């Protein structure tokens, strides 16, 4: 099972600030997914990155996949209270449908 | 669209009681799985199924049973509840296509279980 390390574990920022959260592994990812989980809900997929060096944008969210496919980052520009939630990275095992999740970054955006 | 439906949303059990958490999906997904989520531990895989009649163990299977008699349903059974099984349980489903393993997992809203 591939171990995913996410940092920071907690992040509390003011509305309008920028932030970056990270997902790292000692092994190469075949692909990586980012999910957001709001309180009382299940995780919802934000993006899947597949190619080393890939950058994907989703409104104010920018996702980057490391060139060596061992790390990924999520950058949020001008955070809003609606961005509050738990951000989880996840990867499939080699040749498997099983998803392994990191422990997540809990983000609080204060109005 | 209903997506993935879990029942109940909340449950309190006494130690030693048994119960079944229900999960149903209406997207004709082949792959279904159960996770538990504990503070600081992330989501951990309990059991999964790649189709009707096929199930397998995940990372933390002890104390739980599953079966998959239909594509739509994947119930999780706690045989004899223990306080260590207090957690939030999530069911998820996704397509299972050999040509594309990067499929999106769709989650239910979760069942918050407390064992006293």
PDB file of C-alpha atoms in Angstrom:
ATOM      1  CA  UNK A   1       0.000   0.000   0.000  1.00  0.00           C
ATOM      2  CA  UNK A   2       1.415   3.362  -1.027  1.00  0.00           C
ATOM      3  CA  UNK A   3       1.848   5.761   1.879  1.00  0.00           C
ATOM      4  CA  UNK A   4       0.614   9.306   1.232  1.00  0.00           C
ATOM      5  CA  UNK A   5       1.766  12.113   3.477  1.00  0.00           C
ATOM      6  CA  UNK A   6      -0.185  15.348   3.524  1.00  0.00           C
ATOM      7  CA  UNK A   7       0.899  18.646   5.021  1.00  0.00           C
ATOM      8  CA  UNK A   8       0.012  20.679   6.853  1.00  0.00           C
ATOM      9  CA  UNK A   9      -2.471  18.688   8.900  1.00  0.00           C
ATOM     10  CA  UNK A  10      -4.389  21.848   9.893  1.00  0.00           C
ATOM     11  CA  UNK A  11      -4.547  25.290   8.323  1.00  0.00           C
ATOM     12  CA  UNK A  12      -6.527  28.289   9.501  1.00  0.00           C
ATOM     13  CA  UNK A  13      -6.400  31.429   7.378  1.00  0.00           C
ATOM     14  CA  UNK A  14      -8.275  34.665   6.794  1.00  0.00           C
ATOM     15  CA  UNK A  15     -10.560  35.150   3.835  1.00  0.00           C
ATOM     16  CA  UNK A  16      -8.635  36.459   0.848  1.00  0.00           C
ATOM     17  CA  UNK A  17      -5.310  34.812   1.696  1.00  0.00           C
ATOM     18  CA  UNK A  18      -3.536  32.311  -0.538  1.00  0.00           C
ATOM     19  CA  UNK A  19      -2.492  28.841   0.587  1.00  0.00           C
ATOM     20  CA  UNK A  20      -0.803  25.678  -0.615  1.00  0.00           C
ATOM     21  CA  UNK A  21      -1.213  22.136   0.676  1.00  0.00           C
ATOM     22  CA  UNK A  22       0.971  19.195  -0.226  1.00  0.00           C
ATOM     23  CA  UNK A  23       0.787  15.470  -0.866  1.00  0.00           C
ATOM     24  CA  UNK A  24       3.967  13.393  -0.990  1.00  0.00           C
ATOM     25  CA  UNK A  25       5.013   9.790  -1.351  1.00  0.00           C
ATOM     26  CA  UNK A  26       8.293   7.903  -1.415  1.00  0.00           C
ATOM     27  CA  UNK A  27       6.946   5.928  -4.388  1.00  0.00           C
ATOM     28  CA  UNK A  28       5.930   7.037  -7.853  1.00  0.00           C
ATOM     29  CA  UNK A  29       2.237   7.682  -8.403  1.00  0.00           C
ATOM     30  CA  UNK A  30       0.581   6.281 -11.506  1.00  0.00           C
ATOM     31  CA  UNK A  31      -1.967   9.050 -10.987  1.00  0.00           C
ATOM     32  CA  UNK A  32      -3.284  11.150  -8.140  1.00  0.00           C
ATOM     33  CA  UNK A  33      -6.690  12.405  -7.170  1.00  0.00           C
ATOM     34  CA  UNK A  34      -7.699  15.306  -4.918  1.00  0.00           C
ATOM     35  CA  UNK A  35     -10.984  15.202  -3.006  1.00  0.00           C
ATOM     36  CA  UNK A  36     -12.696  17.771  -0.793  1.00  0.00           C
ATOM     37  CA  UNK A  37     -14.870  16.725   2.111  1.00  0.00           C
ATOM     38  CA  UNK A  38     -17.234  19.189   3.744  1.00  0.00           C
ATOM     39  CA  UNK A  39     -18.456  18.621   7.314  1.00  0.00           C
ATOM     40  CA  UNK A  40     -21.105  15.881   7.475  1.00  0.00           C
ATOM     41  CA  UNK A  41     -20.608  14.860   3.857  1.00  0.00           C
ATOM     42  CA  UNK A  42     -18.616  12.309   1.893  1.00  0.00           C
ATOM     43  CA  UNK A  43     -15.546  13.283  -0.150  1.00  0.00           C
ATOM     44  CA  UNK A  44     -16.115  14.726  -3.622  1.00  0.00           C
ATOM     45  CA  UNK A  45     -13.568  14.496  -6.420  1.00  0.00           C
ATOM     46  CA  UNK A  46     -11.925  17.776  -7.446  1.00  0.00           C
ATOM     47  CA  UNK A  47      -9.358  16.602  -9.984  1.00  0.00           C
ATOM     48  CA  UNK A  48      -7.256  13.703 -11.282  1.00  0.00           C
ATOM     49  CA  UNK A  49      -3.660  14.334 -12.401  1.00  0.00           C
ATOM     50  CA  UNK A  50      -1.867  11.751 -14.479  1.00  0.00           C
ATOM     51  CA  UNK A  51       1.171  13.227 -16.269  1.00  0.00           C
ATOM     52  CA  UNK A  52       4.359  14.367 -14.502  1.00  0.00           C
ATOM     53  CA  UNK A  53       4.521  18.177 -14.484  1.00  0.00           C
ATOM     54  CA  UNK A  54       0.817  18.497 -15.203  1.00  0.00           C
ATOM     55  CA  UNK A  55      -1.004  21.612 -13.986  1.00  0.00           C
ATOM     56  CA  UNK A  56      -4.793  21.756 -13.776  1.00  0.00           C
ATOM     57  CA  UNK A  57      -6.927  24.713 -12.779  1.00  0.00           C
ATOM     58  CA  UNK A  58     -10.400  24.669 -11.294  1.00  0.00           C
ATOM     59  CA  UNK A  59     -11.494  28.292 -10.787  1.00  0.00           C
ATOM     60  CA  UNK A  60      -9.299  29.523  -7.874  1.00  0.00           C
ATOM     61  CA  UNK A  61      -7.745  26.085  -7.286  1.00  0.00           C
ATOM     62  CA  UNK A  62      -4.507  25.090  -9.042  1.00  0.00           C
ATOM     63  CA  UNK A  63      -3.294  21.497  -8.903  1.00  0.00           C
ATOM     64  CA  UNK A  64       0.253  20.519  -9.767  1.00  0.00           C
ATOM     65  CA  UNK A  65       1.747  17.064 -10.263  1.00  0.00           C
ATOM     66  CA  UNK A  66       5.476  16.803  -9.656  1.00  0.00           C
ATOM     67  CA  UNK A  67       7.777  16.019 -12.566  1.00  0.00           C
ATOM     68  CA  UNK A  68       8.846  12.776 -10.899  1.00  0.00           C
ATOM     69  CA  UNK A  69       5.216  11.923 -10.026  1.00  0.00           C
ATOM     70  CA  UNK A  70       6.053  11.565  -6.325  1.00  0.00           C
ATOM     71  CA  UNK A  71       4.363  14.722  -5.104  1.00  0.00           C
ATOM     72  CA  UNK A  72       1.443  17.009  -5.767  1.00  0.00           C
ATOM     73  CA  UNK A  73       0.251  20.360  -4.511  1.00  0.00           C
ATOM     74  CA  UNK A  74      -3.008  22.232  -4.324  1.00  0.00           C
ATOM     75  CA  UNK A  75      -2.890  26.030  -4.335  1.00  0.00           C
ATOM     76  CA  UNK A  76      -5.936  28.128  -3.493  1.00  0.00           C
ATOM     77  CA  UNK A  77      -5.953  31.787  -4.457  1.00  0.00           C
ATOM     78  CA  UNK A  78      -7.983  34.292  -2.444  1.00  0.00           C
ATOM     79  CA  UNK A  79      -9.543  31.692  -0.161  1.00  0.00           C
ATOM     80  CA  UNK A  80     -13.217  32.018   0.694  1.00  0.00           C
ATOM     81  CA  UNK A  81     -15.225  30.577   3.604  1.00  0.00           C
ATOM     82  CA  UNK A  82     -16.793  28.133   1.126  1.00  0.00           C
ATOM     83  CA  UNK A  83     -13.344  26.553   0.683  1.00  0.00           C
ATOM     84  CA  UNK A  84     -13.478  25.315   4.269  1.00  0.00           C
ATOM     85  CA  UNK A  85     -13.197  21.537   4.443  1.00  0.00           C
ATOM     86  CA  UNK A  86     -10.899  18.540   4.513  1.00  0.00           C
ATOM     87  CA  UNK A  87      -8.681  18.172   1.447  1.00  0.00           C
ATOM     88  CA  UNK A  88      -7.634  14.602   0.729  1.00  0.00           C
ATOM     89  CA  UNK A  89      -5.224  13.215  -1.807  1.00  0.00           C
ATOM     90  CA  UNK A  90      -5.649   9.634  -2.981  1.00  0.00           C
ATOM     91  CA  UNK A  91      -4.031   7.185  -5.366  1.00  0.00           C
ATOM     92  CA  UNK A  92      -4.897   3.820  -6.860  1.00  0.00           C
ATOM     93  CA  UNK A  93      -2.688   0.842  -6.117  1.00  0.00           C
ATOM     94  CA  UNK A  94      -0.729  -0.555  -9.037  1.00  0.00           C
ATOM     95  CA  UNK A  95      -3.231  -2.225 -11.359  1.00  0.00           C
ATOM     96  CA  UNK A  96      -5.921  -1.855  -8.718  1.00  0.00           C
ATOM     97  CA  UNK A  97      -9.201  -0.030  -8.226  1.00  0.00           C
ATOM     98  CA  UNK A  98      -8.450   0.369  -4.518  1.00  0.00           C
ATOM     99  CA  UNK A  99      -7.988   3.968  -3.449  1.00  0.00           C
ATOM    100  CA  UNK A 100      -5.527   4.812  -0.692  1.00  0.00           C
ATOM    101  CA  UNK A 101      -6.040   8.162   1.002  1.00  0.00           C
ATOM    102  CA  UNK A 102      -3.741  10.521   2.817  1.00  0.00           C
ATOM    103  CA  UNK A 103      -4.825  11.763   6.239  1.00  0.00           C
ATOM    104  CA  UNK A 104      -5.895  15.099   4.795  1.00  0.00           C
ATOM    105  CA  UNK A 105      -5.445  18.802   5.422  1.00  0.00           C
ATOM    106  CA  UNK A 106      -8.231  20.430   7.410  1.00  0.00           C
ATOM    107  CA  UNK A 107      -8.705  23.969   6.118  1.00  0.00           C
ATOM    108  CA  UNK A 108     -10.642  26.674   7.914  1.00  0.00           C
ATOM    109  CA  UNK A 109     -11.189  29.991   6.149  1.00  0.00           C
ATOM    110  CA  UNK A 110     -12.271  32.687   8.560  1.00  0.00           C
ATOM    111  CA  UNK A 111     -14.521  35.474   7.215  1.00  0.00           C
TER     112      UNK A 111
ATOM    113  CA  UNK B   1     -29.876  11.221  -9.295  1.00  0.00           C
ATOM    114  CA  UNK B   2     -29.594   9.451  -5.946  1.00  0.00           C
ATOM    115  CA  UNK B   3     -25.953   8.350  -6.398  1.00  0.00           C
ATOM    116  CA  UNK B   4     -24.757   6.435  -3.336  1.00  0.00           C
ATOM    117  CA  UNK B   5     -27.254   6.128  -0.495  1.00  0.00           C
ATOM    118  CA  UNK B   6     -26.271   5.049   2.996  1.00  0.00           C
ATOM    119  CA  UNK B   7     -28.608   4.206   5.866  1.00  0.00           C
ATOM    120  CA  UNK B   8     -28.852   4.908   8.705  1.00  0.00           C
ATOM    121  CA  UNK B   9     -27.141   8.300   9.087  1.00  0.00           C
ATOM    122  CA  UNK B  10     -26.655   7.854  12.832  1.00  0.00           C
ATOM    123  CA  UNK B  11     -26.623   4.783  15.067  1.00  0.00           C
ATOM    124  CA  UNK B  12     -25.822   4.016  18.685  1.00  0.00           C
ATOM    125  CA  UNK B  13     -25.072   0.403  19.602  1.00  0.00           C
ATOM    126  CA  UNK B  14     -24.260  -1.360  22.809  1.00  0.00           C
ATOM    127  CA  UNK B  15     -21.117  -3.461  22.981  1.00  0.00           C
ATOM    128  CA  UNK B  16     -21.830  -6.916  21.582  1.00  0.00           C
ATOM    129  CA  UNK B  17     -24.809  -5.931  19.453  1.00  0.00           C
ATOM    130  CA  UNK B  18     -24.827  -6.608  15.737  1.00  0.00           C
ATOM    131  CA  UNK B  19     -26.085  -4.433  12.928  1.00  0.00           C
ATOM    132  CA  UNK B  20     -25.934  -3.900   9.187  1.00  0.00           C
ATOM    133  CA  UNK B  21     -25.030  -0.651   7.501  1.00  0.00           C
ATOM    134  CA  UNK B  22     -26.785  -0.365   4.177  1.00  0.00           C
ATOM    135  CA  UNK B  23     -25.296   1.004   0.957  1.00  0.00           C
ATOM    136  CA  UNK B  24     -26.987   1.240  -2.421  1.00  0.00           C
ATOM    137  CA  UNK B  25     -25.913   2.877  -5.675  1.00  0.00           C
ATOM    138  CA  UNK B  26     -27.909   3.530  -8.835  1.00  0.00           C
ATOM    139  CA  UNK B  27     -25.034   4.237 -11.252  1.00  0.00           C
ATOM    140  CA  UNK B  28     -24.435   0.598 -12.298  1.00  0.00           C
ATOM    141  CA  UNK B  29     -20.900   0.787 -10.875  1.00  0.00           C
ATOM    142  CA  UNK B  30     -18.976  -2.455 -10.665  1.00  0.00           C
ATOM    143  CA  UNK B  31     -16.634  -1.433  -7.838  1.00  0.00           C
ATOM    144  CA  UNK B  32     -17.928  -0.729  -4.334  1.00  0.00           C
ATOM    145  CA  UNK B  33     -16.036  -0.233  -1.097  1.00  0.00           C
ATOM    146  CA  UNK B  34     -16.408   0.576   2.581  1.00  0.00           C
ATOM    147  CA  UNK B  35     -14.150   2.965   4.509  1.00  0.00           C
ATOM    148  CA  UNK B  36     -14.003   4.094   8.084  1.00  0.00           C
ATOM    149  CA  UNK B  37     -12.874   7.584   8.992  1.00  0.00           C
ATOM    150  CA  UNK B  38     -11.381   8.354  12.378  1.00  0.00           C
ATOM    151  CA  UNK B  39      -9.867  11.654  13.578  1.00  0.00           C
ATOM    152  CA  UNK B  40      -6.265  11.965  12.445  1.00  0.00           C
ATOM    153  CA  UNK B  41      -6.399   8.620  10.596  1.00  0.00           C
ATOM    154  CA  UNK B  42      -7.913   9.552   7.266  1.00  0.00           C
ATOM    155  CA  UNK B  43     -10.041   7.066   5.344  1.00  0.00           C
ATOM    156  CA  UNK B  44      -9.120   3.408   5.778  1.00  0.00           C
ATOM    157  CA  UNK B  45     -10.426   0.672   3.504  1.00  0.00           C
ATOM    158  CA  UNK B  46     -12.428  -2.074   5.240  1.00  0.00           C
ATOM    159  CA  UNK B  47     -13.736  -4.277   2.399  1.00  0.00           C
ATOM    160  CA  UNK B  48     -14.303  -3.916  -1.311  1.00  0.00           C
ATOM    161  CA  UNK B  49     -16.033  -5.654  -4.199  1.00  0.00           C
ATOM    162  CA  UNK B  50     -15.342  -5.644  -7.931  1.00  0.00           C
ATOM    163  CA  UNK B  51     -18.728  -7.109  -8.828  1.00  0.00           C
ATOM    164  CA  UNK B  52     -21.649  -9.189  -7.657  1.00  0.00           C
ATOM    165  CA  UNK B  53     -20.456 -12.277  -5.805  1.00  0.00           C
ATOM    166  CA  UNK B  54     -16.880 -11.012  -5.405  1.00  0.00           C
ATOM    167  CA  UNK B  55     -15.574  -9.406  -2.214  1.00  0.00           C
ATOM    168  CA  UNK B  56     -12.150  -8.941  -0.657  1.00  0.00           C
ATOM    169  CA  UNK B  57     -10.533  -7.503   2.433  1.00  0.00           C
ATOM    170  CA  UNK B  58      -8.999  -4.094   2.709  1.00  0.00           C
ATOM    171  CA  UNK B  59      -6.660  -2.606   5.295  1.00  0.00           C
ATOM    172  CA  UNK B  60      -8.865  -2.998   8.415  1.00  0.00           C
ATOM    173  CA  UNK B  61     -11.335  -5.893   7.863  1.00  0.00           C
ATOM    174  CA  UNK B  62     -11.455  -7.451  11.342  1.00  0.00           C
ATOM    175  CA  UNK B  63     -14.899  -7.377  12.951  1.00  0.00           C
ATOM    176  CA  UNK B  64     -16.711  -6.670   9.673  1.00  0.00           C
ATOM    177  CA  UNK B  65     -18.389  -8.837   7.038  1.00  0.00           C
ATOM    178  CA  UNK B  66     -19.675  -7.938   3.582  1.00  0.00           C
ATOM    179  CA  UNK B  67     -21.573  -9.587   0.766  1.00  0.00           C
ATOM    180  CA  UNK B  68     -22.478  -8.470  -2.755  1.00  0.00           C
ATOM    181  CA  UNK B  69     -25.527 -10.287  -4.081  1.00  0.00           C
ATOM    182  CA  UNK B  70     -26.480  -7.533  -6.553  1.00  0.00           C
ATOM    183  CA  UNK B  71     -24.611  -4.801  -8.422  1.00  0.00           C
ATOM    184  CA  UNK B  72     -26.551  -2.132  -6.541  1.00  0.00           C
ATOM    185  CA  UNK B  73     -26.167  -3.176  -2.891  1.00  0.00           C
ATOM    186  CA  UNK B  74     -23.135  -3.652  -0.662  1.00  0.00           C
ATOM    187  CA  UNK B  75     -24.094  -4.008   3.031  1.00  0.00           C
ATOM    188  CA  UNK B  76     -21.532  -3.937   5.834  1.00  0.00           C
ATOM    189  CA  UNK B  77     -22.212  -6.136   8.859  1.00  0.00           C
ATOM    190  CA  UNK B  78     -20.812  -5.641  12.336  1.00  0.00           C
ATOM    191  CA  UNK B  79     -21.037  -9.027  14.010  1.00  0.00           C
ATOM    192  CA  UNK B  80     -20.367  -8.014  17.627  1.00  0.00           C
ATOM    193  CA  UNK B  81     -19.858  -4.282  18.030  1.00  0.00           C
ATOM    194  CA  UNK B  82     -16.928  -3.000  20.062  1.00  0.00           C
ATOM    195  CA  UNK B  83     -16.125   0.558  21.222  1.00  0.00           C
ATOM    196  CA  UNK B  84     -13.138   0.530  18.851  1.00  0.00           C
ATOM    197  CA  UNK B  85     -15.630   0.435  15.982  1.00  0.00           C
ATOM    198  CA  UNK B  86     -16.956   3.868  16.877  1.00  0.00           C
ATOM    199  CA  UNK B  87     -16.329   5.792  13.690  1.00  0.00           C
ATOM    200  CA  UNK B  88     -17.860   7.382  10.617  1.00  0.00           C
ATOM    201  CA  UNK B  89     -18.390   4.831   7.846  1.00  0.00           C
ATOM    202  CA  UNK B  90     -18.436   5.720   4.167  1.00  0.00           C
ATOM    203  CA  UNK B  91     -19.526   3.627   1.239  1.00  0.00           C
ATOM    204  CA  UNK B  92     -18.143   4.454  -2.211  1.00  0.00           C
ATOM    205  CA  UNK B  93     -18.675   3.217  -5.743  1.00  0.00           C
ATOM    206  CA  UNK B  94     -16.934   3.650  -9.075  1.00  0.00           C
ATOM    207  CA  UNK B  95     -16.683   2.154 -12.520  1.00  0.00           C
ATOM    208  CA  UNK B  96     -14.119  -0.627 -12.916  1.00  0.00           C
ATOM    209  CA  UNK B  97     -12.586  -0.464 -16.361  1.00  0.00           C
ATOM    210  CA  UNK B  98      -9.287  -2.186 -17.138  1.00  0.00           C
ATOM    211  CA  UNK B  99      -8.419   0.523 -19.656  1.00  0.00           C
ATOM    212  CA  UNK B 100      -8.889   3.304 -17.097  1.00  0.00           C
ATOM    213  CA  UNK B 101      -8.082   2.802 -13.439  1.00  0.00           C
ATOM    214  CA  UNK B 102      -8.353   6.521 -12.674  1.00  0.00           C
ATOM    215  CA  UNK B 103     -12.071   6.460 -12.165  1.00  0.00           C
ATOM    216  CA  UNK B 104     -13.879   8.830  -9.841  1.00  0.00           C
ATOM    217  CA  UNK B 105     -15.110   7.420  -6.550  1.00  0.00           C
ATOM    218  CA  UNK B 106     -18.586   8.545  -5.507  1.00  0.00           C
ATOM    219  CA  UNK B 107     -19.249   8.546  -1.775  1.00  0.00           C
ATOM    220  CA  UNK B 108     -22.353   8.324   0.330  1.00  0.00           C
ATOM    221  CA  UNK B 109     -23.030  10.821   3.123  1.00  0.00           C
ATOM    222  CA  UNK B 110     -21.737   8.475   5.778  1.00  0.00           C
ATOM    223  CA  UNK B 111     -23.049   6.653   8.842  1.00  0.00           C
ATOM    224  CA  UNK B 112     -21.913   7.950  12.219  1.00  0.00           C
ATOM    225  CA  UNK B 113     -21.724   4.940  14.536  1.00  0.00           C
ATOM    226  CA  UNK B 114     -21.183   5.091  18.300  1.00  0.00           C
ATOM    227  CA  UNK B 115     -20.615   1.908  20.294  1.00  0.00           C
ATOM    228  CA  UNK B 116     -21.072   2.288  24.034  1.00  0.00           C
TER     229      UNK B 116
END
